[in-house]
Short mmCIF file of C-alpha atoms in Angstrom, two decimals:
data_model
loop_
_atom_site.label_atom_id
_atom_site.label_comp_id
_atom_site.label_asym_id
_atom_site.label_seq_id
_atom_site.Cartn_x
_atom_site.Cartn_y
_atom_site.Cartn_z
CA UNK A 1 51.61 160.77 65.88
CA UNK A 2 54.99 160.10 67.38
CA UNK A 3 55.44 156.93 65.29
CA UNK A 4 54.67 158.98 62.11
CA UNK A 5 57.28 161.55 63.19
CA UNK A 6 59.80 158.81 63.59
CA UNK A 7 59.09 157.57 60.17
CA UNK A 8 59.33 160.92 58.56
CA UNK A 9 62.58 161.74 60.42
CA UNK A 10 64.11 158.39 59.21
CA UNK A 11 63.16 159.37 55.63
CA UNK A 12 64.80 162.78 56.13
CA UNK A 13 67.91 161.00 57.45
CA UNK A 14 67.89 158.88 54.34
CA UNK A 15 67.72 161.96 52.09
CA UNK A 16 70.36 163.71 54.07
CA UNK A 17 72.69 160.71 53.95
CA UNK A 18 72.28 160.51 50.20
CA UNK A 19 73.18 164.26 50.00
CA UNK A 20 76.31 163.79 52.08
CA UNK A 21 77.50 160.80 49.86
CA UNK A 22 76.88 162.75 46.75
CA UNK A 23 78.77 165.79 48.13
CA UNK A 24 81.75 163.74 49.25
CA UNK A 25 82.03 161.71 46.07
CA UNK A 26 81.62 164.64 43.77
CA UNK A 27 84.25 166.72 45.66
CA UNK A 28 86.79 163.81 45.27
CA UNK A 29 85.85 162.40 41.96
CA UNK A 30 83.72 165.16 40.34
CA UNK A 31 86.12 165.99 37.52
CA UNK A 32 86.75 162.27 36.83
CA UNK A 33 82.97 161.55 36.68
CA UNK A 34 82.50 164.47 34.33
CA UNK A 35 85.32 163.07 32.09
CA UNK A 36 83.67 159.58 32.21
CA UNK A 37 80.33 160.84 31.13
CA UNK A 38 81.61 163.16 28.49
CA UNK A 39 83.83 160.37 27.06
CA UNK A 40 80.90 157.85 26.92
CA UNK A 41 78.59 159.56 24.63
CA UNK A 42 79.97 158.09 21.32
CA UNK A 43 78.15 154.78 21.79
CA UNK A 44 74.83 154.12 23.44
CA UNK A 45 75.89 151.16 25.43
CA UNK A 46 78.85 153.10 26.89
CA UNK A 47 76.64 156.07 27.83
CA UNK A 48 74.13 153.63 29.42
CA UNK A 49 76.81 151.87 31.54
CA UNK A 50 78.33 155.20 32.45
CA UNK A 51 75.01 156.35 33.77
CA UNK A 52 74.59 153.11 35.75
CA UNK A 53 78.12 153.38 37.25
CA UNK A 54 78.10 157.08 38.09
CA UNK A 55 74.72 156.82 39.78
CA UNK A 56 75.73 153.75 41.79
CA UNK A 57 78.81 155.69 42.97
CA UNK A 58 77.13 158.94 43.99
CA UNK A 59 74.00 157.14 45.30
CA UNK A 60 71.76 159.57 43.49
CA UNK A 61 70.20 159.70 40.05
CA UNK A 62 69.59 163.42 40.73
CA UNK A 63 73.36 163.99 40.94
CA UNK A 64 73.88 162.23 37.62
CA UNK A 65 71.02 164.32 36.17
CA UNK A 66 72.79 167.42 37.44
CA UNK A 67 76.09 166.59 35.61
CA UNK A 68 74.23 165.68 32.46
CA UNK A 69 72.00 168.82 32.46
CA UNK A 70 75.16 170.93 32.93
CA UNK A 71 76.76 169.16 29.81
CA UNK A 72 73.60 169.60 27.69
CA UNK A 73 73.01 173.24 28.60
CA UNK A 74 76.69 174.04 27.77
CA UNK A 75 76.33 172.28 24.39
CA UNK A 76 78.92 169.58 25.23
CA UNK A 77 76.60 166.63 24.53
CA UNK A 78 73.37 166.24 22.65
CA UNK A 79 69.95 165.63 24.04
CA UNK A 80 69.77 161.99 22.92
CA UNK A 81 73.07 160.80 24.57
CA UNK A 82 71.94 162.61 27.69
CA UNK A 83 68.71 160.66 27.72
CA UNK A 84 70.64 157.44 27.43
CA UNK A 85 72.77 158.38 30.40
CA UNK A 86 69.54 159.16 32.44
CA UNK A 87 68.11 155.79 31.52
CA UNK A 88 71.36 154.18 32.88
CA UNK A 89 70.94 156.35 36.02
CA UNK A 90 67.45 154.88 36.67
CA UNK A 91 68.98 151.35 36.52
CA UNK A 92 71.88 152.41 38.75
CA UNK A 93 69.37 153.75 41.38
CA UNK A 94 67.40 150.48 41.25
CA UNK A 95 70.50 148.41 41.65
CA UNK A 96 71.76 150.28 44.71
CA UNK A 97 68.33 149.91 46.17
CA UNK A 98 68.83 146.19 46.03
CA UNK A 99 72.33 146.41 47.44
CA UNK A 100 71.32 148.78 50.35
CA UNK A 101 68.38 146.58 51.35
CA UNK A 102 70.61 143.65 52.17
CA UNK A 103 71.31 143.16 55.89
CA UNK A 104 74.20 145.54 56.30
CA UNK A 105 73.34 146.84 59.76
CA UNK A 106 76.75 145.82 61.07
CA UNK A 107 78.43 148.10 58.44
CA UNK A 108 76.59 151.27 59.44
CA UNK A 109 78.38 152.07 62.70
CA UNK A 110 81.76 151.20 61.18
CA UNK A 111 81.20 153.57 58.31
CA UNK A 112 80.01 156.40 60.59
CA UNK A 113 82.95 155.95 62.98
CA UNK A 114 85.56 155.78 60.17
CA UNK A 115 83.99 158.68 58.36
CA UNK A 116 83.72 161.01 61.35
CA UNK A 117 87.31 160.50 62.32
CA UNK A 118 88.68 160.85 58.81
CA UNK A 119 86.64 163.81 57.85
CA UNK A 120 87.25 165.86 61.11
CA UNK A 121 91.07 165.13 60.99
CA UNK A 122 91.53 165.89 57.21
CA UNK A 123 88.61 168.05 56.14
CA UNK A 124 90.20 169.67 53.04
CA UNK A 125 91.89 166.59 51.60
CA UNK A 126 90.53 163.97 49.34
CA UNK A 127 90.80 161.45 52.14
CA UNK A 128 88.63 163.75 54.31
CA UNK A 129 85.97 163.85 51.53
CA UNK A 130 86.03 160.07 51.29
CA UNK A 131 85.36 160.12 55.02
CA UNK A 132 82.32 162.44 54.31
CA UNK A 133 81.03 159.92 51.83
CA UNK A 134 81.46 157.19 54.47
CA UNK A 135 79.39 159.12 56.87
CA UNK A 136 76.68 159.46 54.35
CA UNK A 137 76.61 155.86 53.45
CA UNK A 138 76.52 154.86 57.15
CA UNK A 139 73.58 157.18 57.57
CA UNK A 140 71.81 155.69 54.62
CA UNK A 141 72.09 152.21 56.06
CA UNK A 142 70.99 153.49 59.52
CA UNK A 143 68.02 155.30 58.05
CA UNK A 144 66.90 152.18 56.16
CA UNK A 145 66.86 150.27 59.42
CA UNK A 146 64.94 152.98 61.18
CA UNK A 147 62.33 153.25 58.33
CA UNK A 148 61.60 149.45 58.71
CA UNK A 149 61.33 149.81 62.50
CA UNK A 150 59.15 152.98 62.26
CA UNK A 151 56.89 151.52 59.71
CA UNK A 152 55.97 148.39 61.61
CA UNK A 153 53.70 150.09 64.25
CA UNK A 154 51.99 151.98 61.51
CA UNK A 155 51.05 148.75 59.68
CA UNK A 156 49.20 147.64 62.83
CA UNK A 157 46.95 150.81 62.83
CA UNK A 158 43.42 149.89 61.90
CA UNK A 159 42.95 153.11 59.91
CA UNK A 160 45.95 152.37 57.84
CA UNK A 161 44.72 148.86 57.19
CA UNK A 162 41.36 150.20 56.06
CA UNK A 163 43.08 152.66 53.72
CA UNK A 164 45.21 150.00 52.13
CA UNK A 165 42.46 147.43 51.96
CA UNK A 166 40.61 149.87 49.80
CA UNK A 167 43.31 149.63 47.26
CA UNK A 168 42.61 146.04 46.34
CA UNK A 169 42.15 146.02 42.64
CA UNK A 170 42.54 149.70 42.07
CA UNK A 171 45.81 149.94 40.11
CA UNK A 172 45.48 153.61 39.26
CA UNK A 173 45.06 154.64 42.90
CA UNK A 174 48.08 152.51 43.81
CA UNK A 175 50.10 154.33 41.09
CA UNK A 176 49.11 157.71 42.66
CA UNK A 177 50.03 156.54 46.16
CA UNK A 178 53.38 155.32 44.87
CA UNK A 179 54.02 158.66 43.14
CA UNK A 180 53.03 160.48 46.32
CA UNK A 181 55.28 158.30 48.47
CA UNK A 182 58.27 159.20 46.18
CA UNK A 183 57.54 162.94 46.05
CA UNK A 184 56.93 163.29 49.79
CA UNK A 185 59.98 161.33 50.83
CA UNK A 186 62.07 162.91 48.02
CA UNK A 187 63.46 159.32 47.37
CA UNK A 188 62.24 156.53 45.30
CA UNK A 189 64.42 154.27 47.43
CA UNK A 190 62.47 155.11 50.58
CA UNK A 191 59.18 154.66 48.82
CA UNK A 192 60.21 151.18 47.51
CA UNK A 193 61.52 150.17 50.94
CA UNK A 194 58.21 151.26 52.56
CA UNK A 195 56.24 149.29 50.03
CA UNK A 196 58.36 146.21 50.64
CA UNK A 197 57.70 146.51 54.32
CA UNK A 198 53.95 146.90 53.87
CA UNK A 199 53.91 143.92 51.45
CA UNK A 200 55.93 141.74 53.85
CA UNK A 201 53.24 142.35 56.59
CA UNK A 202 50.51 141.38 54.30
CA UNK A 203 48.94 144.74 54.61
CA UNK A 204 49.18 145.46 50.86
CA UNK A 205 48.41 142.73 48.25
CA UNK A 206 51.39 141.87 46.04
CA UNK A 207 49.84 143.19 42.84
CA UNK A 208 49.04 146.60 44.54
CA UNK A 209 52.60 146.70 45.91
CA UNK A 210 54.06 146.29 42.47
CA UNK A 211 51.77 149.09 41.15
CA UNK A 212 53.09 151.33 43.96
CA UNK A 213 56.67 150.61 42.88
CA UNK A 214 55.84 151.68 39.44
CA UNK A 215 54.19 154.77 40.76
CA UNK A 216 57.27 155.66 42.87
CA UNK A 217 59.24 155.75 39.62
CA UNK A 218 56.69 158.11 38.14
CA UNK A 219 56.84 160.18 41.31
CA UNK A 220 60.64 160.64 41.03
CA UNK A 221 60.13 161.82 37.43
CA UNK A 222 57.42 164.33 38.30
CA UNK A 223 59.58 165.57 41.11
CA UNK A 224 62.40 166.14 38.66
CA UNK A 225 60.06 167.96 36.30
CA UNK A 226 58.84 170.24 39.07
CA UNK A 227 62.53 170.91 40.15
CA UNK A 228 63.32 171.98 36.57
CA UNK A 229 60.91 174.92 36.48
CA UNK A 230 62.77 178.19 35.81
CA UNK A 231 65.67 176.28 34.18
CA UNK A 232 66.59 176.54 30.46
CA UNK A 233 64.65 174.85 27.74
CA UNK A 234 67.33 172.16 27.17
CA UNK A 235 67.14 171.13 30.91
CA UNK A 236 63.42 170.89 30.77
CA UNK A 237 63.44 168.82 27.60
CA UNK A 238 65.80 166.32 29.21
CA UNK A 239 63.70 165.89 32.33
CA UNK A 240 60.46 165.68 30.28
CA UNK A 241 61.99 163.01 28.13
CA UNK A 242 62.97 161.01 31.15
CA UNK A 243 59.49 161.32 32.60
CA UNK A 244 57.89 160.28 29.34
CA UNK A 245 60.05 157.16 29.20
CA UNK A 246 58.66 156.27 32.74
CA UNK A 247 55.12 156.91 31.67
CA UNK A 248 55.56 154.56 28.59
CA UNK A 249 57.05 151.86 30.82
CA UNK A 250 54.13 152.28 33.20
CA UNK A 251 51.49 151.98 30.40
CA UNK A 252 53.17 148.87 28.97
CA UNK A 253 53.55 147.02 32.32
CA UNK A 254 50.64 147.78 34.48
CA UNK A 255 48.06 145.82 32.37
CA UNK A 256 50.12 142.69 33.01
CA UNK A 257 50.61 143.20 36.76
CA UNK A 258 47.67 140.82 37.59
CA UNK A 259 49.06 138.06 35.43
CA UNK A 260 52.60 138.49 36.76
CA UNK A 261 51.24 138.37 40.39
CA UNK A 262 49.40 135.18 39.71
CA UNK A 263 52.54 133.61 38.18
CA UNK A 264 54.77 134.70 41.14
CA UNK A 265 52.34 133.38 43.85
CA UNK A 266 52.92 129.76 42.83
CA UNK A 267 56.46 130.04 43.98
CA UNK A 268 55.69 131.22 47.54
CA UNK A 269 58.50 133.86 47.44
CA UNK A 270 58.84 136.49 50.31
CA UNK A 271 56.80 139.44 49.32
CA UNK A 272 59.47 141.97 50.32
CA UNK A 273 62.14 140.38 48.11
CA UNK A 274 59.65 140.21 45.22
CA UNK A 275 59.02 143.93 45.48
CA UNK A 276 62.73 144.86 45.58
CA UNK A 277 63.66 142.55 42.75
CA UNK A 278 60.74 143.74 40.66
CA UNK A 279 61.99 147.31 41.05
CA UNK A 280 65.36 146.30 39.64
CA UNK A 281 64.04 144.15 36.82
CA UNK A 282 61.31 146.60 35.85
CA UNK A 283 63.81 149.50 35.60
CA UNK A 284 66.39 147.34 33.77
CA UNK A 285 63.90 146.07 31.14
CA UNK A 286 62.11 149.43 30.68
CA UNK A 287 65.46 151.28 30.11
CA UNK A 288 66.85 148.76 27.76
CA UNK A 289 63.60 148.76 25.74
CA UNK A 290 63.62 152.49 25.67
CA UNK A 291 67.13 152.88 24.22
CA UNK A 292 66.15 152.67 20.56
CA UNK A 293 63.63 155.56 21.24
CA UNK A 294 65.98 158.13 22.44
CA UNK A 295 66.42 159.90 19.11
CA UNK A 296 62.62 160.23 18.48
CA UNK A 297 62.18 161.31 22.12
CA UNK A 298 64.73 163.97 21.75
CA UNK A 299 63.01 165.29 18.62
CA UNK A 300 59.51 165.15 20.42
CA UNK A 301 60.67 167.06 23.49
CA UNK A 302 62.41 169.67 21.40
CA UNK A 303 59.06 170.32 19.59
CA UNK A 304 57.16 170.27 22.84
CA UNK A 305 59.37 172.79 24.62
CA UNK A 306 60.60 175.59 22.27
CA UNK A 307 63.29 177.98 23.16
CA UNK A 308 61.97 181.33 24.27
CA UNK A 309 63.49 183.93 21.85
CA UNK A 310 63.23 186.70 24.46
CA UNK A 311 65.18 184.61 26.97
CA UNK A 312 67.74 183.62 24.37
CA UNK A 313 68.41 187.21 23.43
CA UNK A 314 69.06 188.32 26.93
CA UNK A 315 72.54 189.11 28.24
CA UNK A 316 72.74 186.22 30.63
CA UNK A 317 75.45 183.81 31.77
CA UNK A 318 75.24 180.41 30.03
CA UNK A 319 77.29 178.05 32.16
CA UNK A 320 76.94 179.26 35.80
CA UNK A 321 74.60 176.52 37.01
CA UNK A 322 73.63 177.25 40.72
CA UNK A 323 72.83 173.54 41.24
CA UNK A 324 76.55 172.77 40.72
CA UNK A 325 77.71 174.72 43.71
CA UNK A 326 77.51 171.72 45.96
CA UNK A 327 80.28 170.24 43.79
CA UNK A 328 83.25 172.64 43.65
CA UNK A 329 85.07 170.91 40.86
CA UNK A 330 81.96 171.17 38.66
CA UNK A 331 81.26 174.75 39.73
CA UNK A 332 84.78 175.82 38.97
CA UNK A 333 84.59 174.10 35.56
CA UNK A 334 81.44 176.07 34.88
CA UNK A 335 83.14 179.33 35.92
CA UNK A 336 86.11 178.60 33.56
CA UNK A 337 83.77 178.09 30.69
CA UNK A 338 82.03 181.39 31.48
CA UNK A 339 85.44 183.18 31.74
CA UNK A 340 86.39 181.77 28.40
CA UNK A 341 83.20 183.21 27.05
CA UNK A 342 84.21 186.58 28.63
CA UNK A 343 87.51 186.22 26.81
CA UNK A 344 85.60 185.75 23.51
CA UNK A 345 83.64 188.90 24.10
CA UNK A 346 86.83 190.89 24.76
CA UNK A 347 88.26 189.52 21.54
CA UNK A 348 85.13 190.72 19.69
CA UNK A 349 85.63 194.12 21.30
CA UNK A 350 89.19 194.03 19.89
CA UNK A 351 87.86 193.32 16.44
CA UNK A 352 85.36 196.13 16.78
CA UNK A 353 88.06 198.52 17.91
CA UNK A 354 90.18 197.68 14.84
CA UNK A 355 87.21 198.33 12.60
CA UNK A 356 86.79 201.73 14.14
CA UNK A 357 90.53 202.33 13.79
CA UNK A 358 90.15 201.62 10.12
CA UNK A 359 87.44 204.20 9.83
CA UNK A 360 84.25 202.20 10.31
CA UNK A 361 82.45 204.53 12.77
CA UNK A 362 79.31 202.37 13.05
CA UNK A 363 81.23 199.72 15.08
CA UNK A 364 81.51 202.11 17.99
CA UNK A 365 78.05 201.29 19.19
CA UNK A 366 78.68 197.51 18.93
CA UNK A 367 81.83 197.89 21.18
CA UNK A 368 79.84 199.82 23.73
CA UNK A 369 77.28 196.95 23.74
CA UNK A 370 79.99 194.40 24.08
CA UNK A 371 81.42 196.33 26.96
CA UNK A 372 78.04 196.01 28.84
CA UNK A 373 78.21 192.28 28.23
CA UNK A 374 81.72 192.06 29.74
CA UNK A 375 80.43 193.93 32.88
CA UNK A 376 77.52 191.51 33.12
CA UNK A 377 79.60 188.34 32.72
CA UNK A 378 82.27 189.60 35.15
CA UNK A 379 79.68 190.37 37.82
CA UNK A 380 78.03 187.01 37.35
CA UNK A 381 81.28 185.09 37.57
CA UNK A 382 82.38 187.01 40.69
CA UNK A 383 79.01 186.42 42.50
CA UNK A 384 78.94 182.77 41.44
CA UNK A 385 82.44 182.10 42.84
CA UNK A 386 81.65 183.99 45.97
CA UNK A 387 78.80 181.48 46.72
CA UNK A 388 81.28 178.63 46.87
CA UNK A 389 82.06 177.96 50.64
CA UNK A 390 85.85 178.31 51.21
CA UNK A 391 85.97 175.32 53.47
CA UNK A 392 84.64 173.04 50.61
CA UNK A 393 87.66 173.90 48.46
CA UNK A 394 90.93 171.82 48.46
CA UNK A 395 94.28 173.64 48.12
CA UNK A 396 94.25 173.02 44.37
CA UNK A 397 90.68 174.22 43.96
CA UNK A 398 91.46 177.37 46.06
CA UNK A 399 94.27 178.26 43.63
CA UNK A 400 92.03 177.66 40.67
CA UNK A 401 89.34 179.77 42.27
CA UNK A 402 91.81 182.68 42.74
CA UNK A 403 93.14 182.26 39.14
CA UNK A 404 89.55 182.46 37.77
CA UNK A 405 88.75 185.53 39.72
CA UNK A 406 91.94 187.37 38.67
CA UNK A 407 91.53 186.34 35.02
CA UNK A 408 87.90 187.59 35.05
CA UNK A 409 89.05 190.87 36.62
CA UNK A 410 91.79 191.30 34.07
CA UNK A 411 89.41 190.68 31.18
CA UNK A 412 86.79 193.06 32.59
CA UNK A 413 89.58 195.79 32.99
CA UNK A 414 90.68 194.97 29.40
CA UNK A 415 87.06 195.57 28.21
CA UNK A 416 87.13 198.98 29.83
CA UNK A 417 90.45 199.90 28.13
CA UNK A 418 89.24 198.81 24.75
CA UNK A 419 85.93 200.72 25.14
CA UNK A 420 87.96 203.83 26.02
CA UNK A 421 90.35 203.38 23.17
CA UNK A 422 87.46 203.01 20.72
CA UNK A 423 85.78 206.09 22.07
CA UNK A 424 88.96 208.15 21.77
CA UNK A 425 89.60 207.01 18.20
CA UNK A 426 86.09 207.75 17.27
CA UNK A 427 86.15 211.25 18.82
CA UNK A 428 89.71 212.40 18.43
CA UNK A 429 90.52 210.96 14.95
CA UNK A 430 87.33 210.14 13.00
CA UNK A 431 85.20 212.91 14.56
CA UNK A 432 87.60 215.69 13.75
CA UNK A 433 88.82 214.16 10.41
CA UNK A 434 92.43 213.58 11.60
CA UNK A 435 94.18 210.44 10.42
CA UNK A 436 97.22 208.61 11.50
CA UNK A 437 100.31 208.50 9.30
CA UNK A 438 100.74 205.39 7.19
CA UNK A 439 103.64 204.23 9.26
CA UNK A 440 101.76 204.89 12.42
CA UNK A 441 98.65 203.06 11.20
CA UNK A 442 100.81 200.08 10.22
CA UNK A 443 102.41 199.95 13.69
CA UNK A 444 99.02 200.02 15.35
CA UNK A 445 97.75 197.24 13.10
CA UNK A 446 100.77 195.09 13.93
CA UNK A 447 100.24 195.56 17.65
CA UNK A 448 96.49 194.82 17.28
CA UNK A 449 97.30 191.44 15.56
CA UNK A 450 99.77 190.66 18.33
CA UNK A 451 97.21 191.40 20.95
CA UNK A 452 94.63 189.13 19.34
CA UNK A 453 97.15 186.31 19.07
CA UNK A 454 98.29 186.80 22.73
CA UNK A 455 94.72 186.84 23.92
CA UNK A 456 93.98 183.55 22.18
CA UNK A 457 97.16 182.02 23.60
CA UNK A 458 96.28 183.30 27.17
CA UNK A 459 92.82 181.70 27.01
CA UNK A 460 94.44 178.40 25.87
CA UNK A 461 96.87 178.59 28.97
CA UNK A 462 94.02 179.48 31.27
CA UNK A 463 92.07 176.46 30.11
CA UNK A 464 94.80 173.81 29.88
CA UNK A 465 97.47 175.06 32.27
CA UNK A 466 100.14 173.98 29.67
CA UNK A 467 103.68 174.82 30.78
CA UNK A 468 105.11 175.26 27.35
CA UNK A 469 102.42 177.54 26.22
CA UNK A 470 102.71 179.55 29.45
CA UNK A 471 106.41 180.08 28.62
CA UNK A 472 105.50 181.08 25.07
CA UNK A 473 103.05 183.63 26.39
CA UNK A 474 105.61 185.05 28.73
CA UNK A 475 108.09 185.46 25.91
CA UNK A 476 105.37 186.92 23.71
CA UNK A 477 104.67 189.57 26.45
CA UNK A 478 108.31 190.66 26.56
CA UNK A 479 108.48 190.82 22.71
CA UNK A 480 105.39 192.90 22.62
CA UNK A 481 106.78 195.33 25.18
CA UNK A 482 110.01 195.74 23.21
CA UNK A 483 108.07 196.22 19.95
CA UNK A 484 105.85 198.83 21.70
CA UNK A 485 108.91 200.69 22.91
CA UNK A 486 110.34 200.66 19.49
CA UNK A 487 107.13 202.04 17.92
CA UNK A 488 107.03 204.73 20.59
CA UNK A 489 110.52 205.86 19.58
CA UNK A 490 109.51 205.75 15.96
CA UNK A 491 106.59 208.04 16.58
CA UNK A 492 108.93 210.50 18.35
CA UNK A 493 111.23 210.31 15.42
CA UNK A 494 108.38 211.13 12.99
CA UNK A 495 107.58 214.13 15.25
CA UNK A 496 111.24 215.20 14.98
CA UNK A 497 110.82 215.14 11.15
CA UNK A 498 107.75 217.36 11.36
CA UNK A 499 105.32 214.74 9.99
CA UNK A 500 102.06 216.54 10.13
CA UNK A 501 99.80 213.63 10.53
CA UNK A 502 101.88 212.34 13.38
CA UNK A 503 101.84 215.80 15.01
CA UNK A 504 98.09 216.06 14.82
CA UNK A 505 97.40 212.54 16.34
CA UNK A 506 100.46 212.44 18.70
CA UNK A 507 98.52 212.46 21.94
CA UNK A 508 96.07 209.83 20.70
CA UNK A 509 98.78 207.72 19.19
CA UNK A 510 100.91 207.61 22.34
CA UNK A 511 97.82 206.96 24.42
CA UNK A 512 96.86 203.97 22.24
CA UNK A 513 100.36 202.51 22.51
CA UNK A 514 100.25 202.80 26.32
CA UNK A 515 96.77 201.21 26.43
CA UNK A 516 97.87 198.39 24.12
CA UNK A 517 100.86 197.73 26.34
CA UNK A 518 98.46 197.52 29.37
CA UNK A 519 96.11 195.16 27.51
CA UNK A 520 98.96 192.90 26.73
CA UNK A 521 100.04 192.79 30.36
CA UNK A 522 96.46 191.94 31.39
CA UNK A 523 96.22 189.16 28.80
CA UNK A 524 99.54 187.60 29.68
CA UNK A 525 99.09 187.63 33.47
CA UNK A 526 97.56 184.20 33.32
CA UNK A 527 100.93 182.66 32.35
CA UNK A 528 102.42 183.56 35.71
CA UNK A 529 99.82 181.51 37.62
CA UNK A 530 100.88 178.43 35.72
CA UNK A 531 104.59 179.17 35.94
CA UNK A 532 104.37 179.85 39.71
CA UNK A 533 102.68 176.46 40.30
CA UNK A 534 105.50 174.82 38.29
CA UNK A 535 108.13 176.67 40.33
CA UNK A 536 106.53 175.61 43.58
CA UNK A 537 106.41 172.01 42.54
CA UNK A 538 110.03 172.05 41.37
CA UNK A 539 110.95 173.69 44.72
CA UNK A 540 109.05 171.05 46.63
CA UNK A 541 110.72 168.23 44.66
CA UNK A 542 114.11 169.82 45.39
CA UNK A 543 113.39 169.90 49.07
CA UNK A 544 112.34 166.34 49.17
CA UNK A 545 115.49 165.40 47.28
CA UNK A 546 117.64 167.19 49.83
CA UNK A 547 115.73 165.54 52.71
CA UNK A 548 116.24 162.10 51.14
#
C-alpha cells in the first residue's frame, strides 16, 4: 500500500511540476506565445510547427489547448487552424516525453536550487517567473525518477503480474488500461513512462505495451473532452475534433501492432526505448497524416455540436475565460476584449439616444435593454479581474489591470448617463410634445457626432496605447469642452431673444449639454493613462541621464 502511495504521489508531483512550468512560462512569454499562435494560422505547416514549439516550451498540450480555445471562442482563428495547432501540440508533448526521459537526474537539483533562489528573490519580475519555470522543470525530472523507483517494487508483486499476464493478446483491454493510466495520472507522459518501465522488466509484452501507449493518447483526449463540459460549443468542437483524430489513428495502427512487434524483436532493442520512441513516431506520423483532414473534421464537429440558441441569446460575457486566470497576460487580454465589447454597447446606446432625440420614441426600450447589458458586462469584468491574484501581476500588468478597471467603470457610468438622457428626452420633450429649436438641435447633433468620434478614438487608445492618438484624444477633449461652453452661451442668448422653443426646453437642453460634457470626460480619461506612462518613462530616462 505504501509503495502504491509513493507511486501516486510521484505522479502528483509530475502533474504539479508541469503546472508550475506552464504558469512560469505563460507569465513571462504568454503574450509572445499568443502572438506566435495567432500569426501562424495562415499556413498549415506554420500552425503545426507553432503547436509543437509552444507545447515544448510550456510542457503541456493542455496549456496550448487553453490558448487555442481562447482564440477560437473569441473568433480570432477558425476551427480548422486550431485543430492543426492541436495536432502540433500532440507532437510537441511526445517529443518532450523523449527529452525528459533521458538521464537528466544531475540537472534536477540544479534547476530546483536555481529556481528557488531566483523566484524568492525576484518574485514579480520576469526573471523570477523564469525561476518558477526552473523549479517546475526540476520537479518534473525528479518526479520521473521517483516514478521509476516506485514502480519497480510494484512490478514484482504477484497480483500485478497476474493482471498483466492476462493482457497477452488482448489489445482492446490494453487500450482501456492505457486510457485509464492517462486519465488517473492526468498525464500521458506519466502513463508512457510507467508503460516503458513495465515493458523493461518484462512484465508486459511489447505488443501490449505499444497498445497501452496508444490508449494513453486516447485517455488524454477523453480527459480533455470531459474537462470541456460546460464550455461553449466552439470549445467542445475543438476538443472533440482532437479526440476523433486520436481515435482514427488508433483504428489505423492497432491492427498492425503484432506485425510491428515481430519486426522489432529481430533487432533486440531495449523495450523501454522502443516504447518511448514508438510514442514519438506514432504521434508524429498520425498528426502529419491527419493534417489534410482538418477542414472535413471542422465541418463534421460543427454538425455534431450545434450552437444552443438559448445560450447564444443570453446576456453573457464572451471573452472572460476562467481557465486563463492562471496566465495573467492572457486573462488581461481577455478582459481588454470584453471591455472593448462594453465600449461597443455604449456606442450603440449613443446611437439609440440620438434616434430618440430625433423623435423615434420606440428606441427608448432598446437603450434600456443595452443599459442592462452594460451593467452585466461591467460586473463580469470587475469580478473576473478580482480573481487575479495581485502577487501574480508584474508592475506593468498591475498598471494595465487598474486601467481596465477604471475604463470599465467609466463606460458603465457613461451607460447610466446615456440611459438617463434618453429617458429625459423621451419624457420631457417627446412626451409633452415640446421640441428643441433648430439651432439647439443642430448643436446637440454636432456634440453627439463628436462624442461618437471621441469614443471610437478612446477605445483605440485603450487597445493600442498609442501616444500620438492619446494626445489627439486629449486635444479632442479640450475642443469638445470649448464647443460645449460656446453652445451653452448660445442657448442663453436664444433665451435672451425670447425664443419660445428654447424657453420651453431650456432645463432639458442645459442638462443634456452638461451630461454630454461629462460623457466626453469619461471617454477621454483613458488618454491620461497612456500619457502618464510616457511621462514616467521620460522622467526615468532623464534621471538616468543625469546620473550618468
